[in-house]
Amino acid sequence: MQAISVEKPNLPEPPTFSTPEEERLHRKQRLAAAFRLFSRFGFNEGIAGHITARDPEQLDCFWVNPVGMHFGLIRVSDLILVNHKGDVIAGDRPVNQAAFTIHSQIHAARPDVVAAAHAHSLYGKSWSSLGRLLDPLTQDACMFYEDHSLFDDYTGVVLDLEEGQRIAQTLGNNKAVILKNHGLLTVGHSVDEAAWWFITMERTCQAQLLAEAAGKPEPIKHEYASLAQSQVGSHYMGWFSFQPLYEMMVRQEPDLLE
């Protein structure tokens, strides 16, 4: 019996850039699309929430949303550039102080991180009140298996740089941190990756809350959870998983690129 040969599909690869200007525009386009997606998924909560993208040339600066602007309205031209001192370098709108306090310290502590995402999403903040890490209950949950932390020290709105530093230390080399009594924060080597981790982590919180409300869920065994983490939790898979969402947003809301 002749064996059947199955060719591996040619999967897309993250883009490369010839100039910092090209890379900057790409990051800002992804950032604007991520905010639109967060709006669609209901991650808005008043003026709370922020996603940042490190500038490819000025590495001590990051692009972020203006405070008080609805996620669903953000365009590329609305993004502001902030340095690690909190000064607005580009743009004429104010920055969220908590965004600066948290993200500046994460970007400083993790040179590998291009983007970080935080919002007061419903299931993320509900789960955060339990003061627990997520369990490997599903294949999707395994993206975060032994790859997320718990910051167990809520002291109010994060306005102190020392607290931002402690959050960064607790995050460590992981892709996400649960901020107790606050919500979720994810990071990535691209805007795409950081945004996707947040979206799927929010759903993972929802799934575990539902499972525990219905009964006593059975977690995946360690060896298989670790295997699944390597299969679905890589930087590439985080980037790739965001691509269909980006394409949808650009087609349905092309003004985000303005």
PDB file of C-alpha atoms in Angstrom:
ATOM      1  CA  MET A   1       0.000   0.000   0.000  1.00  0.00           C
ATOM      2  CA  GLN A   2       1.474   3.312  -1.079  1.00  0.00           C
ATOM      3  CA  ALA A   3       1.821   6.015   1.575  1.00  0.00           C
ATOM      4  CA  ILE A   4      -0.041   9.238   0.972  1.00  0.00           C
ATOM      5  CA  SER A   5       2.149  12.327   0.980  1.00  0.00           C
ATOM      6  CA  VAL A   6       0.593  15.358   2.621  1.00  0.00           C
ATOM      7  CA  GLU A   7       2.316  18.619   1.732  1.00  0.00           C
ATOM      8  CA  LYS A   8       2.732  21.199   4.447  1.00  0.00           C
ATOM      9  CA  PRO A   9       0.833  24.375   3.561  1.00  0.00           C
ATOM     10  CA  ASN A  10       2.773  27.549   2.883  1.00  0.00           C
ATOM     11  CA  LEU A  11       1.798  29.584   5.915  1.00  0.00           C
ATOM     12  CA  PRO A  12       2.328  33.346   5.973  1.00  0.00           C
ATOM     13  CA  GLU A  13       5.293  34.802   7.795  1.00  0.00           C
ATOM     14  CA  PRO A  14       5.553  38.061   9.763  1.00  0.00           C
ATOM     15  CA  PRO A  15       6.650  40.885   7.463  1.00  0.00           C
ATOM     16  CA  THR A  16      10.111  42.386   7.272  1.00  0.00           C
ATOM     17  CA  PHE A  17      10.822  46.049   6.609  1.00  0.00           C
ATOM     18  CA  SER A  18      13.446  47.989   4.696  1.00  0.00           C
ATOM     19  CA  THR A  19      13.064  51.213   6.704  1.00  0.00           C
ATOM     20  CA  PRO A  20      11.977  52.239  10.218  1.00  0.00           C
ATOM     21  CA  GLU A  21       9.242  54.371   8.623  1.00  0.00           C
ATOM     22  CA  GLU A  22       7.665  51.297   7.035  1.00  0.00           C
ATOM     23  CA  GLU A  23       7.810  49.364  10.292  1.00  0.00           C
ATOM     24  CA  ARG A  24       6.407  52.290  12.272  1.00  0.00           C
ATOM     25  CA  LEU A  25       3.407  52.608   9.967  1.00  0.00           C
ATOM     26  CA  HIS A  26       2.805  48.862  10.126  1.00  0.00           C
ATOM     27  CA  ARG A  27       2.821  48.851  13.923  1.00  0.00           C
ATOM     28  CA  LYS A  28       0.484  51.841  14.082  1.00  0.00           C
ATOM     29  CA  GLN A  29      -1.959  50.230  11.637  1.00  0.00           C
ATOM     30  CA  ARG A  30      -2.013  47.054  13.702  1.00  0.00           C
ATOM     31  CA  LEU A  31      -2.429  49.112  16.857  1.00  0.00           C
ATOM     32  CA  ALA A  32      -5.424  51.028  15.505  1.00  0.00           C
ATOM     33  CA  ALA A  33      -7.012  47.763  14.348  1.00  0.00           C
ATOM     34  CA  ALA A  34      -6.430  46.200  17.781  1.00  0.00           C
ATOM     35  CA  PHE A  35      -8.313  49.047  19.446  1.00  0.00           C
ATOM     36  CA  ARG A  36     -11.224  48.628  17.027  1.00  0.00           C
ATOM     37  CA  LEU A  37     -11.308  44.916  17.842  1.00  0.00           C
ATOM     38  CA  PHE A  38     -11.218  45.573  21.569  1.00  0.00           C
ATOM     39  CA  SER A  39     -14.228  47.817  21.071  1.00  0.00           C
ATOM     40  CA  ARG A  40     -16.092  45.114  19.165  1.00  0.00           C
ATOM     41  CA  PHE A  41     -15.371  42.587  21.884  1.00  0.00           C
ATOM     42  CA  GLY A  42     -16.679  44.964  24.561  1.00  0.00           C
ATOM     43  CA  PHE A  43     -13.375  45.596  26.305  1.00  0.00           C
ATOM     44  CA  ASN A  44     -14.160  49.301  26.737  1.00  0.00           C
ATOM     45  CA  GLU A  45     -14.722  50.539  30.273  1.00  0.00           C
ATOM     46  CA  GLY A  46     -14.953  54.326  30.348  1.00  0.00           C
ATOM     47  CA  ILE A  47     -11.473  55.776  29.901  1.00  0.00           C
ATOM     48  CA  ALA A  48      -9.683  52.624  31.104  1.00  0.00           C
ATOM     49  CA  GLY A  49      -7.555  50.407  28.893  1.00  0.00           C
ATOM     50  CA  HIS A  50      -4.518  50.846  26.694  1.00  0.00           C
ATOM     51  CA  ILE A  51      -2.375  49.063  24.136  1.00  0.00           C
ATOM     52  CA  THR A  52       1.138  50.230  23.384  1.00  0.00           C
ATOM     53  CA  ALA A  53       3.579  49.610  20.528  1.00  0.00           C
ATOM     54  CA  ARG A  54       7.267  50.373  20.880  1.00  0.00           C
ATOM     55  CA  ASP A  55       8.600  52.731  18.223  1.00  0.00           C
ATOM     56  CA  PRO A  56      11.045  50.837  15.961  1.00  0.00           C
ATOM     57  CA  GLU A  57      13.544  53.718  15.915  1.00  0.00           C
ATOM     58  CA  GLN A  58      13.103  55.537  19.229  1.00  0.00           C
ATOM     59  CA  LEU A  59      13.214  52.456  21.428  1.00  0.00           C
ATOM     60  CA  ASP A  60      12.473  54.361  24.638  1.00  0.00           C
ATOM     61  CA  CYS A  61       9.178  55.616  23.183  1.00  0.00           C
ATOM     62  CA  PHE A  62       5.862  53.908  22.508  1.00  0.00           C
ATOM     63  CA  TRP A  63       2.660  54.634  20.580  1.00  0.00           C
ATOM     64  CA  VAL A  64      -0.568  54.553  22.577  1.00  0.00           C
ATOM     65  CA  ASN A  65      -4.192  55.663  22.488  1.00  0.00           C
ATOM     66  CA  PRO A  66      -5.123  59.158  23.701  1.00  0.00           C
ATOM     67  CA  VAL A  67      -6.900  59.028  27.050  1.00  0.00           C
ATOM     68  CA  GLY A  68     -10.665  59.459  26.783  1.00  0.00           C
ATOM     69  CA  MET A  69     -11.008  58.428  23.118  1.00  0.00           C
ATOM     70  CA  HIS A  70     -13.328  55.513  22.414  1.00  0.00           C
ATOM     71  CA  PHE A  71     -11.535  52.421  21.142  1.00  0.00           C
ATOM     72  CA  GLY A  72     -14.038  52.130  18.309  1.00  0.00           C
ATOM     73  CA  LEU A  73     -13.069  55.515  16.849  1.00  0.00           C
ATOM     74  CA  ILE A  74      -9.287  55.286  16.949  1.00  0.00           C
ATOM     75  CA  ARG A  75      -7.400  55.788  13.676  1.00  0.00           C
ATOM     76  CA  VAL A  76      -3.690  55.643  12.925  1.00  0.00           C
ATOM     77  CA  SER A  77      -3.561  59.449  12.967  1.00  0.00           C
ATOM     78  CA  ASP A  78      -5.034  59.568  16.498  1.00  0.00           C
ATOM     79  CA  LEU A  79      -2.203  57.610  18.129  1.00  0.00           C
ATOM     80  CA  ILE A  80       0.268  59.520  20.267  1.00  0.00           C
ATOM     81  CA  LEU A  81       3.953  58.878  20.898  1.00  0.00           C
ATOM     82  CA  VAL A  82       5.118  58.940  24.514  1.00  0.00           C
ATOM     83  CA  ASN A  83       8.621  58.570  25.918  1.00  0.00           C
ATOM     84  CA  HIS A  84       9.577  56.742  29.113  1.00  0.00           C
ATOM     85  CA  LYS A  85       9.419  60.015  31.048  1.00  0.00           C
ATOM     86  CA  GLY A  86       5.746  60.460  30.179  1.00  0.00           C
ATOM     87  CA  ASP A  87       6.280  63.286  27.685  1.00  0.00           C
ATOM     88  CA  VAL A  88       4.073  63.318  24.578  1.00  0.00           C
ATOM     89  CA  ILE A  89       6.509  63.453  21.647  1.00  0.00           C
ATOM     90  CA  ALA A  90       3.986  63.264  18.801  1.00  0.00           C
ATOM     91  CA  GLY A  91       0.311  64.161  18.973  1.00  0.00           C
ATOM     92  CA  ASP A  92      -1.628  66.832  20.823  1.00  0.00           C
ATOM     93  CA  ARG A  93      -3.780  64.811  23.216  1.00  0.00           C
ATOM     94  CA  PRO A  94      -3.031  63.647  26.769  1.00  0.00           C
ATOM     95  CA  VAL A  95      -1.853  60.176  27.749  1.00  0.00           C
ATOM     96  CA  ASN A  96      -3.464  57.949  30.364  1.00  0.00           C
ATOM     97  CA  GLN A  97      -1.201  58.212  33.428  1.00  0.00           C
ATOM     98  CA  ALA A  98      -1.750  54.559  34.347  1.00  0.00           C
ATOM     99  CA  ALA A  99      -0.848  53.565  30.774  1.00  0.00           C
ATOM    100  CA  PHE A 100       2.459  55.383  31.094  1.00  0.00           C
ATOM    101  CA  THR A 101       3.167  54.018  34.577  1.00  0.00           C
ATOM    102  CA  ILE A 102       2.567  50.375  33.649  1.00  0.00           C
ATOM    103  CA  HIS A 103       3.715  50.217  30.041  1.00  0.00           C
ATOM    104  CA  SER A 104       6.861  52.309  30.403  1.00  0.00           C
ATOM    105  CA  GLN A 105       8.171  49.898  33.021  1.00  0.00           C
ATOM    106  CA  ILE A 106       7.255  46.803  31.014  1.00  0.00           C
ATOM    107  CA  HIS A 107       8.913  48.145  27.872  1.00  0.00           C
ATOM    108  CA  ALA A 108      11.979  49.092  29.898  1.00  0.00           C
ATOM    109  CA  ALA A 109      12.228  45.698  31.598  1.00  0.00           C
ATOM    110  CA  ARG A 110      11.512  43.623  28.478  1.00  0.00           C
ATOM    111  CA  PRO A 111      13.496  44.760  25.412  1.00  0.00           C
ATOM    112  CA  ASP A 112      11.944  41.853  23.493  1.00  0.00           C
ATOM    113  CA  VAL A 113       8.424  43.220  23.992  1.00  0.00           C
ATOM    114  CA  VAL A 114       7.101  45.291  21.094  1.00  0.00           C
ATOM    115  CA  ALA A 115       3.554  45.621  22.414  1.00  0.00           C
ATOM    116  CA  ALA A 116       1.562  45.347  25.633  1.00  0.00           C
ATOM    117  CA  ALA A 117      -2.220  45.272  26.063  1.00  0.00           C
ATOM    118  CA  HIS A 118      -4.403  45.942  29.097  1.00  0.00           C
ATOM    119  CA  ALA A 119      -8.132  46.522  29.436  1.00  0.00           C
ATOM    120  CA  HIS A 120     -10.838  46.164  32.058  1.00  0.00           C
ATOM    121  CA  SER A 121     -12.636  43.356  30.236  1.00  0.00           C
ATOM    122  CA  LEU A 122     -15.579  41.704  31.985  1.00  0.00           C
ATOM    123  CA  TYR A 123     -14.326  38.139  32.403  1.00  0.00           C
ATOM    124  CA  GLY A 124     -10.716  39.119  32.901  1.00  0.00           C
ATOM    125  CA  LYS A 125     -11.493  41.392  35.822  1.00  0.00           C
ATOM    126  CA  SER A 126     -13.983  38.853  37.220  1.00  0.00           C
ATOM    127  CA  TRP A 127     -11.349  36.117  37.151  1.00  0.00           C
ATOM    128  CA  SER A 128      -8.719  38.463  38.585  1.00  0.00           C
ATOM    129  CA  SER A 129     -10.772  38.865  41.753  1.00  0.00           C
ATOM    130  CA  LEU A 130     -10.155  35.183  42.575  1.00  0.00           C
ATOM    131  CA  GLY A 131      -6.412  35.697  42.884  1.00  0.00           C
ATOM    132  CA  ARG A 132      -5.610  32.527  40.919  1.00  0.00           C
ATOM    133  CA  LEU A 133      -3.756  31.504  37.812  1.00  0.00           C
ATOM    134  CA  LEU A 134      -5.712  29.935  34.976  1.00  0.00           C
ATOM    135  CA  ASP A 135      -5.854  26.136  34.776  1.00  0.00           C
ATOM    136  CA  PRO A 136      -5.161  24.145  31.575  1.00  0.00           C
ATOM    137  CA  LEU A 137      -8.794  23.178  31.068  1.00  0.00           C
ATOM    138  CA  THR A 138      -8.836  23.472  27.281  1.00  0.00           C
ATOM    139  CA  GLN A 139      -6.418  23.504  24.367  1.00  0.00           C
ATOM    140  CA  ASP A 140      -6.768  27.271  24.144  1.00  0.00           C
ATOM    141  CA  ALA A 141      -6.041  27.668  27.852  1.00  0.00           C
ATOM    142  CA  CYS A 142      -2.761  25.836  27.295  1.00  0.00           C
ATOM    143  CA  MET A 143      -1.459  28.916  25.467  1.00  0.00           C
ATOM    144  CA  PHE A 144      -0.907  30.314  28.961  1.00  0.00           C
ATOM    145  CA  TYR A 145       0.222  27.132  30.708  1.00  0.00           C
ATOM    146  CA  GLU A 146       3.232  27.982  32.869  1.00  0.00           C
ATOM    147  CA  ASP A 147       3.465  31.203  30.862  1.00  0.00           C
ATOM    148  CA  HIS A 148       1.502  33.710  32.949  1.00  0.00           C
ATOM    149  CA  SER A 149       1.882  35.302  36.385  1.00  0.00           C
ATOM    150  CA  LEU A 150      -0.273  36.680  39.194  1.00  0.00           C
ATOM    151  CA  PHE A 151       0.319  40.187  40.559  1.00  0.00           C
ATOM    152  CA  ASP A 152      -1.253  39.759  43.991  1.00  0.00           C
ATOM    153  CA  ASP A 153      -1.019  43.303  45.331  1.00  0.00           C
ATOM    154  CA  TYR A 154      -3.839  45.696  44.404  1.00  0.00           C
ATOM    155  CA  THR A 155      -3.338  49.157  45.935  1.00  0.00           C
ATOM    156  CA  GLY A 156      -5.528  51.355  43.741  1.00  0.00           C
ATOM    157  CA  VAL A 157      -5.026  52.927  40.313  1.00  0.00           C
ATOM    158  CA  VAL A 158      -1.438  52.331  39.173  1.00  0.00           C
ATOM    159  CA  LEU A 159       0.107  55.812  39.266  1.00  0.00           C
ATOM    160  CA  ASP A 160       3.391  55.034  41.039  1.00  0.00           C
ATOM    161  CA  LEU A 161       6.373  54.009  38.909  1.00  0.00           C
ATOM    162  CA  GLU A 162       7.515  51.612  41.628  1.00  0.00           C
ATOM    163  CA  GLU A 163       4.263  49.685  41.274  1.00  0.00           C
ATOM    164  CA  GLY A 164       4.745  49.627  37.508  1.00  0.00           C
ATOM    165  CA  GLN A 165       8.183  48.150  38.109  1.00  0.00           C
ATOM    166  CA  ARG A 166       6.743  45.477  40.421  1.00  0.00           C
ATOM    167  CA  ILE A 167       4.173  44.539  37.779  1.00  0.00           C
ATOM    168  CA  ALA A 168       6.970  44.211  35.218  1.00  0.00           C
ATOM    169  CA  GLN A 169       8.977  42.059  37.644  1.00  0.00           C
ATOM    170  CA  THR A 170       5.969  39.826  38.292  1.00  0.00           C
ATOM    171  CA  LEU A 171       5.353  39.452  34.561  1.00  0.00           C
ATOM    172  CA  GLY A 172       8.918  38.198  34.227  1.00  0.00           C
ATOM    173  CA  ASN A 173       9.487  36.457  30.891  1.00  0.00           C
ATOM    174  CA  ASN A 174       5.854  35.383  30.564  1.00  0.00           C
ATOM    175  CA  LYS A 175       3.351  36.453  27.922  1.00  0.00           C
ATOM    176  CA  ALA A 176       0.711  37.598  30.420  1.00  0.00           C
ATOM    177  CA  VAL A 177       0.030  38.649  33.979  1.00  0.00           C
ATOM    178  CA  ILE A 178      -3.229  38.634  35.931  1.00  0.00           C
ATOM    179  CA  LEU A 179      -3.508  41.824  37.978  1.00  0.00           C
ATOM    180  CA  LYS A 180      -5.519  40.812  41.051  1.00  0.00           C
ATOM    181  CA  ASN A 181      -8.774  42.794  41.454  1.00  0.00           C
ATOM    182  CA  HIS A 182      -7.894  44.676  38.264  1.00  0.00           C
ATOM    183  CA  GLY A 183      -7.718  42.662  35.034  1.00  0.00           C
ATOM    184  CA  LEU A 184      -5.402  41.156  32.438  1.00  0.00           C
ATOM    185  CA  LEU A 185      -2.222  42.332  30.755  1.00  0.00           C
ATOM    186  CA  THR A 186      -0.527  40.616  27.821  1.00  0.00           C
ATOM    187  CA  VAL A 187       2.659  41.262  25.859  1.00  0.00           C
ATOM    188  CA  GLY A 188       4.110  40.158  22.544  1.00  0.00           C
ATOM    189  CA  HIS A 189       6.877  40.463  20.004  1.00  0.00           C
ATOM    190  CA  SER A 190       4.337  42.217  17.779  1.00  0.00           C
ATOM    191  CA  VAL A 191       1.147  44.206  18.245  1.00  0.00           C
ATOM    192  CA  ASP A 192      -0.668  41.315  16.613  1.00  0.00           C
ATOM    193  CA  GLU A 193       0.589  38.833  19.183  1.00  0.00           C
ATOM    194  CA  ALA A 194      -0.097  40.974  22.256  1.00  0.00           C
ATOM    195  CA  ALA A 195      -3.633  41.768  21.069  1.00  0.00           C
ATOM    196  CA  TRP A 196      -4.417  38.133  20.280  1.00  0.00           C
ATOM    197  CA  TRP A 197      -3.147  36.900  23.635  1.00  0.00           C
ATOM    198  CA  PHE A 198      -5.450  39.385  25.363  1.00  0.00           C
ATOM    199  CA  ILE A 199      -8.482  38.397  23.297  1.00  0.00           C
ATOM    200  CA  THR A 200      -8.025  34.670  23.850  1.00  0.00           C
ATOM    201  CA  MET A 201      -7.039  35.079  27.515  1.00  0.00           C
ATOM    202  CA  GLU A 202     -10.288  36.948  28.137  1.00  0.00           C
ATOM    203  CA  ARG A 203     -12.175  34.039  26.559  1.00  0.00           C
ATOM    204  CA  THR A 204     -10.161  31.567  28.603  1.00  0.00           C
ATOM    205  CA  CYS A 205     -11.232  33.362  31.788  1.00  0.00           C
ATOM    206  CA  GLN A 206     -14.829  33.182  30.608  1.00  0.00           C
ATOM    207  CA  ALA A 207     -14.532  29.461  29.825  1.00  0.00           C
ATOM    208  CA  GLN A 208     -13.088  28.603  33.242  1.00  0.00           C
ATOM    209  CA  LEU A 209     -15.697  30.676  35.060  1.00  0.00           C
ATOM    210  CA  LEU A 210     -18.443  28.849  33.143  1.00  0.00           C
ATOM    211  CA  ALA A 211     -16.861  25.432  33.692  1.00  0.00           C
ATOM    212  CA  GLU A 212     -16.485  25.952  37.433  1.00  0.00           C
ATOM    213  CA  ALA A 213     -20.045  27.282  37.692  1.00  0.00           C
ATOM    214  CA  ALA A 214     -21.300  24.075  36.061  1.00  0.00           C
ATOM    215  CA  GLY A 215     -19.222  21.592  38.059  1.00  0.00           C
ATOM    216  CA  LYS A 216     -15.675  20.466  38.772  1.00  0.00           C
ATOM    217  CA  PRO A 217     -13.651  20.695  35.557  1.00  0.00           C
ATOM    218  CA  GLU A 218     -10.809  18.256  34.893  1.00  0.00           C
ATOM    219  CA  PRO A 219      -7.544  19.891  33.819  1.00  0.00           C
ATOM    220  CA  ILE A 220      -5.299  18.563  31.079  1.00  0.00           C
ATOM    221  CA  LYS A 221      -2.360  16.542  32.378  1.00  0.00           C
ATOM    222  CA  HIS A 222       0.954  18.375  32.725  1.00  0.00           C
ATOM    223  CA  GLU A 223       2.764  16.578  29.898  1.00  0.00           C
ATOM    224  CA  TYR A 224      -0.035  17.222  27.413  1.00  0.00           C
ATOM    225  CA  ALA A 225      -0.617  20.797  28.588  1.00  0.00           C
ATOM    226  CA  SER A 226       3.096  21.496  28.060  1.00  0.00           C
ATOM    227  CA  LEU A 227       2.961  19.942  24.604  1.00  0.00           C
ATOM    228  CA  ALA A 228      -0.109  21.978  23.672  1.00  0.00           C
ATOM    229  CA  GLN A 229       1.563  25.138  24.963  1.00  0.00           C
ATOM    230  CA  SER A 230       4.448  24.597  22.562  1.00  0.00           C
ATOM    231  CA  GLN A 231       1.993  24.003  19.724  1.00  0.00           C
ATOM    232  CA  VAL A 232      -0.455  26.881  20.225  1.00  0.00           C
ATOM    233  CA  GLY A 233       1.385  29.316  22.494  1.00  0.00           C
ATOM    234  CA  SER A 234       4.368  30.356  20.366  1.00  0.00           C
ATOM    235  CA  HIS A 235       5.133  33.903  19.224  1.00  0.00           C
ATOM    236  CA  TYR A 236       4.308  32.831  15.672  1.00  0.00           C
ATOM    237  CA  MET A 237       0.916  31.374  16.582  1.00  0.00           C
ATOM    238  CA  GLY A 238       0.049  34.542  18.481  1.00  0.00           C
ATOM    239  CA  TRP A 239       0.915  36.624  15.413  1.00  0.00           C
ATOM    240  CA  PHE A 240      -0.803  34.278  12.949  1.00  0.00           C
ATOM    241  CA  SER A 241      -4.027  34.041  14.956  1.00  0.00           C
ATOM    242  CA  PHE A 242      -4.480  37.823  14.711  1.00  0.00           C
ATOM    243  CA  GLN A 243      -4.266  37.997  10.914  1.00  0.00           C
ATOM    244  CA  PRO A 244      -7.885  37.015  10.079  1.00  0.00           C
ATOM    245  CA  LEU A 245      -9.140  39.577  12.602  1.00  0.00           C
ATOM    246  CA  TYR A 246      -6.956  42.313  11.108  1.00  0.00           C
ATOM    247  CA  GLU A 247      -8.147  41.539   7.589  1.00  0.00           C
ATOM    248  CA  MET A 248     -11.763  41.664   8.733  1.00  0.00           C
ATOM    249  CA  MET A 249     -11.315  45.013  10.465  1.00  0.00           C
ATOM    250  CA  VAL A 250      -9.544  46.669   7.531  1.00  0.00           C
ATOM    251  CA  ARG A 251     -12.224  45.490   5.116  1.00  0.00           C
ATOM    252  CA  GLN A 252     -15.133  46.512   7.331  1.00  0.00           C
ATOM    253  CA  GLU A 253     -13.677  49.693   8.858  1.00  0.00           C
ATOM    254  CA  PRO A 254     -11.017  50.997   6.436  1.00  0.00           C
ATOM    255  CA  ASP A 255     -11.067  54.464   8.048  1.00  0.00           C
ATOM    256  CA  LEU A 256      -8.916  53.050  10.875  1.00  0.00           C
ATOM    257  CA  LEU A 257      -5.954  53.350   8.498  1.00  0.00           C
ATOM    258  CA  GLU A 258      -6.370  57.127   8.107  1.00  0.00           C
TER     259      GLU A 258
END
